[in-house]
XYZ file of C-alpha atoms in Angstrom:
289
model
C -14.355 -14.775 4.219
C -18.178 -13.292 3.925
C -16.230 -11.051 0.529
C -14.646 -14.725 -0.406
C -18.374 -16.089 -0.173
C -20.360 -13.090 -1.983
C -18.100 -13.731 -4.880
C -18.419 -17.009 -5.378
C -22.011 -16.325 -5.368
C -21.881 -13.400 -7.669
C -19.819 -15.869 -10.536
C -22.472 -18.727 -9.792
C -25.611 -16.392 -10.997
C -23.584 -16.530 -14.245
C -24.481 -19.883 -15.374
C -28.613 -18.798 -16.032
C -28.434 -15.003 -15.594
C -25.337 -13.733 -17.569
C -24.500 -11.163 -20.554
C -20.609 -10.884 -22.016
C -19.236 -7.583 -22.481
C -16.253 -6.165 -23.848
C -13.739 -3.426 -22.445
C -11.756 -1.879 -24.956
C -8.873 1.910 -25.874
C -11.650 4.266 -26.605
C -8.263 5.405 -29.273
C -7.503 1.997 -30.987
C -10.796 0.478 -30.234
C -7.722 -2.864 -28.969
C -9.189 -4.772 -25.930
C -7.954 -4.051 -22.472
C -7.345 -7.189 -20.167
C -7.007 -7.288 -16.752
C -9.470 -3.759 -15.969
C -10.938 -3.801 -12.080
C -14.471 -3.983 -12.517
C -16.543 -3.538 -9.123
C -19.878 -3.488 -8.386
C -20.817 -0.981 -5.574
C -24.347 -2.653 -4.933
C -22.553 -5.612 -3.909
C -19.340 -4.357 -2.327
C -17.275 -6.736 -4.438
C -15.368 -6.855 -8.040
C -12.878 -8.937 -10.276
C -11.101 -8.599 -13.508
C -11.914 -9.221 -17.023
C -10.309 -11.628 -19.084
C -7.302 -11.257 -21.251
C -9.438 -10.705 -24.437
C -10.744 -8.064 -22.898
C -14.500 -9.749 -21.995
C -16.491 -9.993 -19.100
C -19.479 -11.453 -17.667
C -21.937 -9.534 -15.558
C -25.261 -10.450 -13.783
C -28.259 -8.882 -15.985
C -29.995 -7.873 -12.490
C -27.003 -5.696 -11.427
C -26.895 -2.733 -13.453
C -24.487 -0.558 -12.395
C -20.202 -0.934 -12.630
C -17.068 0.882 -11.875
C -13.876 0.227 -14.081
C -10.562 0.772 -13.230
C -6.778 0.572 -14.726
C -3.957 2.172 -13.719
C -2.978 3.130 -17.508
C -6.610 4.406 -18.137
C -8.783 7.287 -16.877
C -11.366 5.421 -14.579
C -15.328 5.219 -14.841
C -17.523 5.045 -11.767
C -21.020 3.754 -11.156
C -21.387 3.640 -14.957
C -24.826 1.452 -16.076
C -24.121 -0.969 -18.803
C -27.137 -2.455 -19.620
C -27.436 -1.426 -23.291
C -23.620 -1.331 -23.705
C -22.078 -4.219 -25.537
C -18.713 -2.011 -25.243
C -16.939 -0.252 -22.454
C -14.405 2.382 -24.003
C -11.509 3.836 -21.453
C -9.700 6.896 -22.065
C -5.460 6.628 -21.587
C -4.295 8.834 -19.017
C -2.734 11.587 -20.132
C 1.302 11.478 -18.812
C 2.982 15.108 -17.572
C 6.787 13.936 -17.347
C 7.877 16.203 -14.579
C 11.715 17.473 -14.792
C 14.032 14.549 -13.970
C 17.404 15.048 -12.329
C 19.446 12.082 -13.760
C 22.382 11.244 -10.994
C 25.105 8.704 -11.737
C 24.374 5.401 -10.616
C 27.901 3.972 -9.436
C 27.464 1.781 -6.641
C 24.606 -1.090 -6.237
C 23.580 -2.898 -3.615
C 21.979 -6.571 -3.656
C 19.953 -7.503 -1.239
C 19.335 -11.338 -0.983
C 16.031 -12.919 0.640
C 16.746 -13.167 4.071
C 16.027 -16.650 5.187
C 12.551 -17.816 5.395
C 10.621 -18.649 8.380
C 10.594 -22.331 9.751
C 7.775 -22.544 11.359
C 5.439 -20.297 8.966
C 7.490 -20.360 5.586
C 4.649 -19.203 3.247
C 1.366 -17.194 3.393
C -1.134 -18.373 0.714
C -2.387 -15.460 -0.545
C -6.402 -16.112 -2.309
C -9.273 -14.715 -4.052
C -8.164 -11.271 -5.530
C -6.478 -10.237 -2.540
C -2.878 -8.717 -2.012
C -0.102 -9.218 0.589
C 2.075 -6.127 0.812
C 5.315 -5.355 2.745
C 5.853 -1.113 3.567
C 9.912 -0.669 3.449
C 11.085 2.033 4.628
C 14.780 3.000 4.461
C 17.077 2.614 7.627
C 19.836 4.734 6.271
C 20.114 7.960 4.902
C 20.881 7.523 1.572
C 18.145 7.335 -0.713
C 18.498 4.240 -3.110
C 16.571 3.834 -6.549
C 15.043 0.306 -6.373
C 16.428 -1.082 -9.964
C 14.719 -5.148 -9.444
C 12.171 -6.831 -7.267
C 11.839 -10.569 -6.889
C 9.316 -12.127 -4.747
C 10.067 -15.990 -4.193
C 7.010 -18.476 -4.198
C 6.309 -21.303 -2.542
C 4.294 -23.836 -4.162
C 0.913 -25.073 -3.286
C -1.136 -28.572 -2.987
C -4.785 -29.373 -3.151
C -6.506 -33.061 -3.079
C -7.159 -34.424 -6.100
C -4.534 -31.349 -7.840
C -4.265 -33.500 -11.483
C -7.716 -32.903 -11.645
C -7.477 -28.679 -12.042
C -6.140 -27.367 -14.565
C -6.613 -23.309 -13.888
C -3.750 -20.402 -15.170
C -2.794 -18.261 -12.348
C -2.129 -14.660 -12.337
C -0.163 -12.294 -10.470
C 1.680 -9.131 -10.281
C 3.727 -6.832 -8.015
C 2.338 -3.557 -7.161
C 4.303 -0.533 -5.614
C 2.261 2.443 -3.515
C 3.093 5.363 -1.209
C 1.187 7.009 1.107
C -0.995 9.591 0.357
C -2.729 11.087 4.042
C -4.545 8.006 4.140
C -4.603 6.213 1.092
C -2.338 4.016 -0.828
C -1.543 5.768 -3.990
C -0.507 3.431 -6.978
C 2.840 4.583 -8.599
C 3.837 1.087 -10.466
C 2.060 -1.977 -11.355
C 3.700 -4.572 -13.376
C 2.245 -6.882 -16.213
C 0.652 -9.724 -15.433
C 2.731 -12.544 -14.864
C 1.661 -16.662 -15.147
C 2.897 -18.715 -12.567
C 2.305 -22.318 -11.778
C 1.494 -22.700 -8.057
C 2.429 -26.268 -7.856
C 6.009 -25.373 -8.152
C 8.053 -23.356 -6.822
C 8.889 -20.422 -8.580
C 9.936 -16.367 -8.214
C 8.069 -13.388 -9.860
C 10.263 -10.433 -10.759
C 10.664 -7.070 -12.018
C 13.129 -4.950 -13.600
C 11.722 -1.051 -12.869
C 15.356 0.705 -13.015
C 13.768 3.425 -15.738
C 10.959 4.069 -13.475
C 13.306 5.648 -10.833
C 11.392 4.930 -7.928
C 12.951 5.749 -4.960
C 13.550 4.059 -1.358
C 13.677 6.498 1.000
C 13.115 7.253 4.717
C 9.096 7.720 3.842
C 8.989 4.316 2.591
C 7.245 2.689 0.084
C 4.386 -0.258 0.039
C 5.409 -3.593 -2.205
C 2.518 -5.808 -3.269
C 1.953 -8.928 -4.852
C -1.688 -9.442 -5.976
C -3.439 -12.843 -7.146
C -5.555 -11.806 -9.715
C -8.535 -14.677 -10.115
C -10.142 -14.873 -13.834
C -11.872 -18.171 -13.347
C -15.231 -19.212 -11.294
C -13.275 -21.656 -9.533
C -11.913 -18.866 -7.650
C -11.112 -20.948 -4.314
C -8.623 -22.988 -5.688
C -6.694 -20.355 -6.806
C -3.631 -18.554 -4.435
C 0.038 -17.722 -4.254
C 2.255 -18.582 -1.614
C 5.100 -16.136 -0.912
C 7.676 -17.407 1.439
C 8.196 -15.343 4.258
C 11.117 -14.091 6.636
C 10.774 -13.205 10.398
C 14.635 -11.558 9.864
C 15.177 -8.129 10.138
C 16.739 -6.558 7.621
C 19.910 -4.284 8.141
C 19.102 -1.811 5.389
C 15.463 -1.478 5.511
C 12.466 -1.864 8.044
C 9.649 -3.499 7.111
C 6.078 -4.472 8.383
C 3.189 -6.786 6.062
C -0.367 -6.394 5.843
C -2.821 -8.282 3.770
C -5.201 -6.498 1.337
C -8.158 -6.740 -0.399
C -7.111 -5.834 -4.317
C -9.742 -3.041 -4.675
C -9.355 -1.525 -1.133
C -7.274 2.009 -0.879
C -7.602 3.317 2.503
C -4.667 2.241 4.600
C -6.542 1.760 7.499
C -8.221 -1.171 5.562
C -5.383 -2.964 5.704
C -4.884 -6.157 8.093
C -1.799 -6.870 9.748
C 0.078 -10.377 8.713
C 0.879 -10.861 12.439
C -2.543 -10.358 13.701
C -3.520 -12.636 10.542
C -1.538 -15.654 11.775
C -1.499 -15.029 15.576
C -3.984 -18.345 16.075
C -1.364 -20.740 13.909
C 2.068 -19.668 15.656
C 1.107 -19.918 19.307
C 2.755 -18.601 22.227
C 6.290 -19.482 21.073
C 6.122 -17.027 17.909
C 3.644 -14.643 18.459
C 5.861 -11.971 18.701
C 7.414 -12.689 15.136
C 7.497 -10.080 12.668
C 6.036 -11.814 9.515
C 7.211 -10.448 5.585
C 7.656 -10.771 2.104
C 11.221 -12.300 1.698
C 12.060 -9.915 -0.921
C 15.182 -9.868 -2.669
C 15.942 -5.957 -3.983
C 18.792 -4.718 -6.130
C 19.419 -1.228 -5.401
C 21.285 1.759 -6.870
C 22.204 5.232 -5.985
């Protein structure tokens, strides 16, 4: 909440105290949308627009930027910049072992939760479900589909805000959560119900008995950034292929001990009677190996 409140804060300064910048392929000179900028005096950080612009507060002078297709800059001061150029990552492609794909599996959603059938999840935070594999095959994951609630607000005619999300994959790395995939931003309309998805069968990533981390992230563009969430629906089922436990997470947080347990999240709204649930993502996988 206190991160929730400093941000709101931090846009607000904008309205008497702001310069525009622009973020942009130090190679093509294109705009880059959707870079993490944080600010390490304040502990906090959002994303720029999809034109590639941002604001900033003139009396904070230093920023990090981050995206995952880009080399990062830290603590980098801006003042006299109009432009902030990032580097592309340079790609080794390791040697691949192709193996036929015969047989597929499709996992459904298992069947959401009664009681708590959705988790809205707010202000440039994350809710992510670690899967790890029951059996001991290995499976390539080949599609991802997250299904979403939707959400109401008093007086909801009245905003009119695009939403953004996307799914992110990680594994562990000692202690932190290493990003190995992170889809394009998707639009969504949170007054409906809807279902994000991704197709990542040529990025061979692999479901194994280590397990993997699957995110979805709300990713807030506009000052009005408390009316803005996604509601996954949620499943206290256990799964026969995989196990699986959720945590919520801030979006620019990478230590894994950082991470909050769903459970513990909504242990004052379930009461005695479903305490002991175990809370996730109602995912619905198709698999390959």
């Amino acid at each position: 909440m206190k991160y929730i409140i400093n941000l709101i804060l931090f846009f607000c300064v904008f309205q008497g105290n702001a310069q525009q910048k622009v973020i942009c392929d130090s190679i093509t000179k294109n705009p880059i949308s959707f870079v993490a900028v944080t600010c390490p005096e304040q502990n906090i950080g959002f994303y720029n627009f999809e034109n590639g612009y941002f604001q900033i507060n003139k009396s904070i002078t230093t920023y990090s930027f981050e995206h995952f297709s880009y080399k990062p800059k830290a603590n980098l001061t801006i003042n006299n910049l109009d432009t902030i150029f990032l580097s592309p990552k340079t790609t080794t492609i390791d040697e691949v072992f192709v193996s036929k794909r015969d047989k597929f599996i499709s996992l459904k959603s298992l069947k959401y939760d009664n009681y708590f059938k959705s988790f809205p999840v707010t202000c440039i935070s994350e809710l992510v479900t670690f899967i790890q594999n029951k059996k001991n095959l290995s499976y390539f994951i080949d599609k991802i589909s997250i299904p979403l609630n939707n959400s109401k607000f008093p007086n909801m005619e009245k905003i009119n805000l695009k939403n953004y999300c996307r799914i992110n994959i990680y594994k562990k790395n000692n202690l932190i959560l290493e990003k190995i995939y992170e889809s394009d931003v998707k639009i969504f309309n949170y007054t409906q119900k809807d279902k994000v998805s991704i197709d990542i069968k040529e990025e061979n990533i692999v479901l194994d008995e280590k397990g993997i981390f699957i995110g979805l992230e709300l990713i807030v563009l506009n000052p009005e950034i408390e009316k803005s969430r996604i509601s996954p629906f949620l499943t206290s089922m256990e799964s026969s292929n995989y196990f699986a436990k959720t945590y919520v997470k801030k979006s620019f947080d990478k230590k894994i001990n950082d991470l909050y347990e769903l459970n513990k999240a909504t242990e004052h709204t379930l009461g005695n009677k479903h305490k002991n649930k175990n809370l996730n993502l109602a995912l619905e996988l198709e698999l390959s190996y």
